[in-house]
mmCIF file of C-alpha atoms and ligand atoms in Angstrom:
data_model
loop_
_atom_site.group_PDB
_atom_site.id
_atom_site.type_symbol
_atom_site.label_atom_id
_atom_site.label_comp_id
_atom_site.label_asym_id
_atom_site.label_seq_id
_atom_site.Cartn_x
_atom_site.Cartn_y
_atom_site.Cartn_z
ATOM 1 C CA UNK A 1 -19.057 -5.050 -1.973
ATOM 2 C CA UNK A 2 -18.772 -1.450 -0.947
ATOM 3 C CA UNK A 3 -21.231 0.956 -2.550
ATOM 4 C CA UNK A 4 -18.494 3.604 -3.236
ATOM 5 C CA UNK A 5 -17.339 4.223 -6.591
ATOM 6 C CA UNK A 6 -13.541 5.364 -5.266
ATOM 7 C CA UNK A 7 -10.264 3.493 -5.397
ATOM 8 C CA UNK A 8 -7.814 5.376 -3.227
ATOM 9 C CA UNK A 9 -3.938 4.758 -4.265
ATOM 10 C CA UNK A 10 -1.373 6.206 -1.760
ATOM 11 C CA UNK A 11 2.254 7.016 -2.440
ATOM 12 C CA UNK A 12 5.345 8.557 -0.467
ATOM 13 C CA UNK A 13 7.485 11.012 -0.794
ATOM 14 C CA UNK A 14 10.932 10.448 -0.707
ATOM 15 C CA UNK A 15 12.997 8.984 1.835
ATOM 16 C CA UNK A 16 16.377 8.128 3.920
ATOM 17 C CA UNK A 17 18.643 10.415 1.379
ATOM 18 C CA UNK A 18 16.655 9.593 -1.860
ATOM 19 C CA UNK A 19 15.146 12.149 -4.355
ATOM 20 C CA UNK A 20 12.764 10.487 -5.836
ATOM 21 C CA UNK A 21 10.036 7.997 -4.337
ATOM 22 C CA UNK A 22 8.997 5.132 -6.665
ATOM 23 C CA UNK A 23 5.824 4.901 -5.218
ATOM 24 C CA UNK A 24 4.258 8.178 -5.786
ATOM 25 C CA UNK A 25 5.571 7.951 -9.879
ATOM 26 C CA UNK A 26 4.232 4.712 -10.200
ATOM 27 C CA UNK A 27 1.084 6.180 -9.172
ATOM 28 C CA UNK A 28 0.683 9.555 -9.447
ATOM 29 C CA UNK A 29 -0.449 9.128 -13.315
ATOM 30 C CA UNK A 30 -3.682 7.386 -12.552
ATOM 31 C CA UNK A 31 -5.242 10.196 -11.091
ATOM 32 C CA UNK A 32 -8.589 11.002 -12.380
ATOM 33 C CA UNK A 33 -8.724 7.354 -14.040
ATOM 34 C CA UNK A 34 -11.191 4.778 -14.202
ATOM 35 C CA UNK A 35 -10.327 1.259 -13.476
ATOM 36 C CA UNK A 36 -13.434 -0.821 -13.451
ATOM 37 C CA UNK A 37 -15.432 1.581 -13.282
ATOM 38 C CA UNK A 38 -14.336 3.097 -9.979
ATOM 39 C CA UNK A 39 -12.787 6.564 -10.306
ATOM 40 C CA UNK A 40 -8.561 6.428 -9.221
ATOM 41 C CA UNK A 41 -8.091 9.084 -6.105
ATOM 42 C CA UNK A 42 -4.448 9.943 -5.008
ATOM 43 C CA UNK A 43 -2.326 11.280 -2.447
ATOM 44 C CA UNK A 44 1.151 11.412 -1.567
ATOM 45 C CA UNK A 45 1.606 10.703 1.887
ATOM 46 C CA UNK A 46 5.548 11.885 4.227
ATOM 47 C CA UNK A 47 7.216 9.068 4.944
ATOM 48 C CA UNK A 48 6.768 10.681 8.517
ATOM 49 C CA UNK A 49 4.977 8.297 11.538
ATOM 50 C CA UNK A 50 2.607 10.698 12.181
ATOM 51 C CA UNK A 51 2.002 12.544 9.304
ATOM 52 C CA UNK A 52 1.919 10.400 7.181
ATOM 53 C CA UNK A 53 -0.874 8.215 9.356
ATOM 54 C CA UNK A 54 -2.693 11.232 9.502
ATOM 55 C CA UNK A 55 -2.914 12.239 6.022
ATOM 56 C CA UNK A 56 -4.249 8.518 4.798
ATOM 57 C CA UNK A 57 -7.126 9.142 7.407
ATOM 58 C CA UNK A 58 -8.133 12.325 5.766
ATOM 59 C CA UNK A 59 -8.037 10.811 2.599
ATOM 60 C CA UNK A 60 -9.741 7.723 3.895
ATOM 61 C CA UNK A 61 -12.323 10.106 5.410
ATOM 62 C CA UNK A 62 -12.648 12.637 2.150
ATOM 63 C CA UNK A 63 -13.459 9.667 -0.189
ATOM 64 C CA UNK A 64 -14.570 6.778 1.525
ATOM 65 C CA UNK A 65 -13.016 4.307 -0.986
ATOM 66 C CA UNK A 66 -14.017 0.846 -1.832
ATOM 67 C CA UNK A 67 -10.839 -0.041 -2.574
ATOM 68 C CA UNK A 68 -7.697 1.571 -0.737
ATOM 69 C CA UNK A 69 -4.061 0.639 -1.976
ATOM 70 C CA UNK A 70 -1.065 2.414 -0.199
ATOM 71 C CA UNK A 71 2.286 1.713 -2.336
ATOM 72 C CA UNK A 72 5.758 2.249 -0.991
ATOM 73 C CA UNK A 73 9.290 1.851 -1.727
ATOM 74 C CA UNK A 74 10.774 -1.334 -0.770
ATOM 75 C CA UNK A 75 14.450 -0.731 -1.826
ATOM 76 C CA UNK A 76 16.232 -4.283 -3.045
ATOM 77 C CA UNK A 77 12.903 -5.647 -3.531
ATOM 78 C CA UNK A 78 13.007 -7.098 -7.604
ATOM 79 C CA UNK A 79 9.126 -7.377 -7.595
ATOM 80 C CA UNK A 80 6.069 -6.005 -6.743
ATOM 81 C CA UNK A 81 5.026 -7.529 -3.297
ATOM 82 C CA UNK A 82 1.671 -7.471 -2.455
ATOM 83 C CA UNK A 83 1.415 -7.359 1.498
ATOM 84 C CA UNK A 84 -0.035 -10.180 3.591
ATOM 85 C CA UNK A 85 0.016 -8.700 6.395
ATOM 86 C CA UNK A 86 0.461 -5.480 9.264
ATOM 87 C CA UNK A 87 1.908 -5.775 12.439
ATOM 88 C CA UNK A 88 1.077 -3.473 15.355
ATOM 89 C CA UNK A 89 4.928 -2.542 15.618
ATOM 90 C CA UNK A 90 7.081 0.500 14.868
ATOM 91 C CA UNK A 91 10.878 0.041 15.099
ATOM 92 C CA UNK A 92 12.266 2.239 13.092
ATOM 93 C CA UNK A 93 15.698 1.508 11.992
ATOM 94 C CA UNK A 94 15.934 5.106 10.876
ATOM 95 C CA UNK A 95 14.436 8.351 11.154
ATOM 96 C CA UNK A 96 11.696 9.233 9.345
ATOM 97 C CA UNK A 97 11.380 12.367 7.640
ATOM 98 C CA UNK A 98 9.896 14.870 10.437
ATOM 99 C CA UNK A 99 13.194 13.392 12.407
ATOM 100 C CA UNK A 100 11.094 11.046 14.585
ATOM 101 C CA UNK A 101 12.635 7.251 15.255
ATOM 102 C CA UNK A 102 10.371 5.878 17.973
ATOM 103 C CA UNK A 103 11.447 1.866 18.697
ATOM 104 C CA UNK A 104 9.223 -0.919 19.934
ATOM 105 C CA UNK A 105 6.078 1.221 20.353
ATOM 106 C CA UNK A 106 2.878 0.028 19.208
ATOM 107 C CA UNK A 107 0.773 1.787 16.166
ATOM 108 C CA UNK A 108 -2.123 1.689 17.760
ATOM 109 C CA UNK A 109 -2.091 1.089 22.040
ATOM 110 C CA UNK A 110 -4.528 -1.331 22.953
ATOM 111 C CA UNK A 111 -5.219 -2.759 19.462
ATOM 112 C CA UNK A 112 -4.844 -6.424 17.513
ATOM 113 C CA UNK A 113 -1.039 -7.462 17.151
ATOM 114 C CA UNK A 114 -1.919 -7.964 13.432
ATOM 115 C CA UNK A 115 -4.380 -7.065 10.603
ATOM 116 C CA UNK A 116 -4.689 -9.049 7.393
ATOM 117 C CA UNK A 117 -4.706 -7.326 3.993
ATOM 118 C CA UNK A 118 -8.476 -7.686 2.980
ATOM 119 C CA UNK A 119 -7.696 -6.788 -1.169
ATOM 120 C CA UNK A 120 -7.579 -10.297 -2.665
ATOM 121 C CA UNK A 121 -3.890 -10.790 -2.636
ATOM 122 C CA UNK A 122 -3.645 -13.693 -4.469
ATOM 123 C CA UNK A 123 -5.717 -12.705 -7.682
ATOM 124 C CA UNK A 124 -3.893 -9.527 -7.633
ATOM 125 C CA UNK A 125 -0.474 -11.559 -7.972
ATOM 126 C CA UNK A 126 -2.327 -14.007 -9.997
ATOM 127 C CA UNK A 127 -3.059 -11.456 -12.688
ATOM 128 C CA UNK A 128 0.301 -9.699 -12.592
ATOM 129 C CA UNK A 129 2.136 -12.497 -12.939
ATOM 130 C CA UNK A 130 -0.169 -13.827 -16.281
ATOM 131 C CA UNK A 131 1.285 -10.472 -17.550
ATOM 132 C CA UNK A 132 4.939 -10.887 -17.311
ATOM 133 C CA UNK A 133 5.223 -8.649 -14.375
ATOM 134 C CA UNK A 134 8.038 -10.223 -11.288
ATOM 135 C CA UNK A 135 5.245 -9.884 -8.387
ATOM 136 C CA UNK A 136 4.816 -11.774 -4.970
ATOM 137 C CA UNK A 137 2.868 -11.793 -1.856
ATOM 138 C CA UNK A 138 5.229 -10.738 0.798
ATOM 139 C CA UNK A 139 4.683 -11.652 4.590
ATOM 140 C CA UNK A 140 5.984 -8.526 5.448
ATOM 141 C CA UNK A 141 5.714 -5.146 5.548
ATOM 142 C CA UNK A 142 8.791 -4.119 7.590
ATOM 143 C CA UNK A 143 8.408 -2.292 10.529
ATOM 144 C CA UNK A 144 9.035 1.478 9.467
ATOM 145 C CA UNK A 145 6.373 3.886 7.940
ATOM 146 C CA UNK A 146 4.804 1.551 5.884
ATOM 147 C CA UNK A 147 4.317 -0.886 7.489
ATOM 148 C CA UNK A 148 2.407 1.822 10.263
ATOM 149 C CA UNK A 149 0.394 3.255 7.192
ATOM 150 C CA UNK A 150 -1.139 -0.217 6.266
ATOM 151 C CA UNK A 151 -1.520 -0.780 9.837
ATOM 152 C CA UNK A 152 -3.600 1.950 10.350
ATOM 153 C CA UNK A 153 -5.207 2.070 6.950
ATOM 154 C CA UNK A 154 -6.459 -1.568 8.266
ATOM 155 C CA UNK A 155 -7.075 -0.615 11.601
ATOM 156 C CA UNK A 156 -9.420 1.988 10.145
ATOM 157 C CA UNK A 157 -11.079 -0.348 8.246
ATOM 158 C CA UNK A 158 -11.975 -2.875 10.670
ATOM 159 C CA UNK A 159 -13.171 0.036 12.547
ATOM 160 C CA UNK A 160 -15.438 0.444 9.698
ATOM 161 C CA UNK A 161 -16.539 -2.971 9.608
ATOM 162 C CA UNK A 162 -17.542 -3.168 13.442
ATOM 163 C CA UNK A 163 -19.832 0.011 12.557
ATOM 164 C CA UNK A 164 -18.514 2.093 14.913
ATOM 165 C CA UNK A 165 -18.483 4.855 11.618
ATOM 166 C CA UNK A 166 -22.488 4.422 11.200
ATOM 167 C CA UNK A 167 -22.573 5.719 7.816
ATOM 168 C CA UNK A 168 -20.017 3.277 6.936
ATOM 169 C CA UNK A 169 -22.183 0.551 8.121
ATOM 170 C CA UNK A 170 -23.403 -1.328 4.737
ATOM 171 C CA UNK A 171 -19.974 -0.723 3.300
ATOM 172 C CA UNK A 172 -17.025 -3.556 2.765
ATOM 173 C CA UNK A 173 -13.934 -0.860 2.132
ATOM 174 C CA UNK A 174 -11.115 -3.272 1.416
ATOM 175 C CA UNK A 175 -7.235 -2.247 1.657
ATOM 176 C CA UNK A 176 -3.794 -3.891 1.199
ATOM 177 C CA UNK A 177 -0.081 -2.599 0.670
ATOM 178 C CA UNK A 178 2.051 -2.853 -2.342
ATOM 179 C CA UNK A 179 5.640 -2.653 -1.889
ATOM 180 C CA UNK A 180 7.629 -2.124 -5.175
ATOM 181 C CA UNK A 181 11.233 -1.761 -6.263
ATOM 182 C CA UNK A 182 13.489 1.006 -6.694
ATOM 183 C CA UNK A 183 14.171 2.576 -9.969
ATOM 184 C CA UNK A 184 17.387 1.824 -12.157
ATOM 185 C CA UNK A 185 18.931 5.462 -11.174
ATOM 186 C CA UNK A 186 18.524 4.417 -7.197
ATOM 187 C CA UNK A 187 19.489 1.036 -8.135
ATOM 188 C CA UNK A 188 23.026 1.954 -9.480
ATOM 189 C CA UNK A 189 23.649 4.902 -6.919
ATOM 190 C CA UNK A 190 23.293 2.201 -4.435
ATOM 191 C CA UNK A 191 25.394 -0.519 -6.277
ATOM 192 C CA UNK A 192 23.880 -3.324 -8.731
ATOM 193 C CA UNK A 193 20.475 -3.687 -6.869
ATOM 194 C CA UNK A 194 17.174 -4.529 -8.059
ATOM 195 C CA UNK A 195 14.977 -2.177 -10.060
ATOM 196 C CA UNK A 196 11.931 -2.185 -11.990
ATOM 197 C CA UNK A 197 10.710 0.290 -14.528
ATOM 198 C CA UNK A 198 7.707 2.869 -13.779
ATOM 199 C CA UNK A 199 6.014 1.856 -16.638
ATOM 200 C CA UNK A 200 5.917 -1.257 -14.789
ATOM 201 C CA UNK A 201 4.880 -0.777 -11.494
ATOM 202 C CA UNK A 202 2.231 1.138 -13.438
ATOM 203 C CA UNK A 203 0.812 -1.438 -14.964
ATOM 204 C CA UNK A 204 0.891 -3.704 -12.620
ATOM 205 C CA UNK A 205 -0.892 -1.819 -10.433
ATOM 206 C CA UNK A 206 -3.532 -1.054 -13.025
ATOM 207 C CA UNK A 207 -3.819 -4.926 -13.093
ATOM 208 C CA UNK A 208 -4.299 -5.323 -9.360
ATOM 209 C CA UNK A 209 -6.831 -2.696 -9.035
ATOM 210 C CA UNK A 210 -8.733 -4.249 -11.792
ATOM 211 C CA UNK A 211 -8.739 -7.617 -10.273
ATOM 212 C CA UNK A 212 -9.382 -6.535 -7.059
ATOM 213 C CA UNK A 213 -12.574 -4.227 -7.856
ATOM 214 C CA UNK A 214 -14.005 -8.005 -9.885
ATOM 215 C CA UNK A 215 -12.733 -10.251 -7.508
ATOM 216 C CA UNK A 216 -15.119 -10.755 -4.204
ATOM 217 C CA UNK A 217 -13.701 -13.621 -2.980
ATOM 218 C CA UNK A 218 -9.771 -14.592 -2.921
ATOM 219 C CA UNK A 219 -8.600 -17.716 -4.982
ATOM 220 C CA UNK A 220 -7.104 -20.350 -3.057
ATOM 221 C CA UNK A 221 -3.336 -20.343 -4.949
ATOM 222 C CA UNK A 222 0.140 -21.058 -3.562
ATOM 223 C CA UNK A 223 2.088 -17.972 -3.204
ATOM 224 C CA UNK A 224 4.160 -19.012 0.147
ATOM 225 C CA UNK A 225 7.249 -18.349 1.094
ATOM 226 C CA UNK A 226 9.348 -21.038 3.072
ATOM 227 C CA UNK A 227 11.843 -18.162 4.833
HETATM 228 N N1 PCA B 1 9.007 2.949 2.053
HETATM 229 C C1 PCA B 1 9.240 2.945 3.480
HETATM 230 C C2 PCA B 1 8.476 4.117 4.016
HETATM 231 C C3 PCA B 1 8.137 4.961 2.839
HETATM 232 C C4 PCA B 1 8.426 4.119 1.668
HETATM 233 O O1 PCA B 1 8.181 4.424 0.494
HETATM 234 C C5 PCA B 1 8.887 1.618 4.147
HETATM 235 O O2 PCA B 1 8.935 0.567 3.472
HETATM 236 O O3 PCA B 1 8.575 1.610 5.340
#
């Protein structure tokens, strides 16, 4: 496992006519913690294509993490989803927030059609779900600035892996994507939808970190989806 000592958690700011971003409170609270002993890093990230990329690569750069968890809003979502999975698409449905709605691009010319999440999804829901907490893996991301973020943020990663970063070379940095609800005051503006309670998303992801920092290799449990 990575030598770092870092667990970077990555929120948005708010979106598409919203004022508030779930991700970012869920988060923005464990800055400074320590979660098995790793010390919690955060940012908030624009829910811009570009900028937003470009500000998880500083971060990524500025604290070479172990662990890296980006967290966005998935709005009509009821659980936490823990992301299988990035696809090297952007089609955004609507424009981000520097105005910007590229369509059927890649993320990254030239590279895999897909990354894997490499945090151990399935102990993460495994935990969560042991504490009472409506979680799920999810097989996908979406293909708006999320989506882009974890495909970069695994993109980077790999890059990582392959050594092409030489002092990165004896390190295992692992990443994944958390989608999570809205909150109860989006919820009703929006008509009865699905919403979950900060103090929820909190501690679930307090769980997830935890398992994921003690967890080196993924449990083999059913978490499929037949749709
Ligand atoms: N959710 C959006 C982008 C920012 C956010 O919080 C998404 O799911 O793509």
């Amino acid at each position: 496992m990575s030598s770092s000592r870092t667990v970077l958690l990555t929120g948005f700011d708010p979106f598409g006519g919203e004022t508030v971003n779930p991700s970012w409170e869920s988060l923005r609270l464990l800055q400074g913690d320590t979660i098995a002993g790793h010390r919690i890093e955060t940012a908030i990230l624009t829910t811009a294509f570009v900028r937003g990329a470009s500000a998880l690569l500083d971060a990524l750069d500025r604290y070479r993490p172990a662990l890296t968890l980006c967290v966005g809003q998935a709005g009509g979502r009821a659980h936490l989803s823990f992301e299988r999975v990035a696809i090297n698409t952007i089609d955004a449905r609507i424009a981000d927030n520097d105005g910007a709605r590229p369509i059927d691009i890649p993320c990254v010319a030239g590279a895999p059609a897909a990354y894997f999440a490499t945090a151990p999804i399935k102990a993460m829901r495994a935990a969560v779900a042991a504490a009472n907490i409506p979680v799920e893996v999810s097989n996908t991301a979406g293909t708006f600035v999320c989506n882009h973020v974890f495909y970069v943020l695994m993109h980077a990663l790999a890059a990582e892996r392959n050594g092409k970063h030489e002092s990165a070379r004896d390190r295992h940095p692992r990443g994944g994507f958390v989608h999570v609800p809205y909150l109860e005051e989006q919820a009703r503006r929006q008509g009865s939808m699905a919403f979950m309670r900060i103090e929820t998303m909190t501690a679930g992801l307090r769980i997830a970190i935890a398992t994921a920092l003690r967890t080196e290799q993924d449990i083999l449990d059913g978490a499929g989806a037949t749709h």
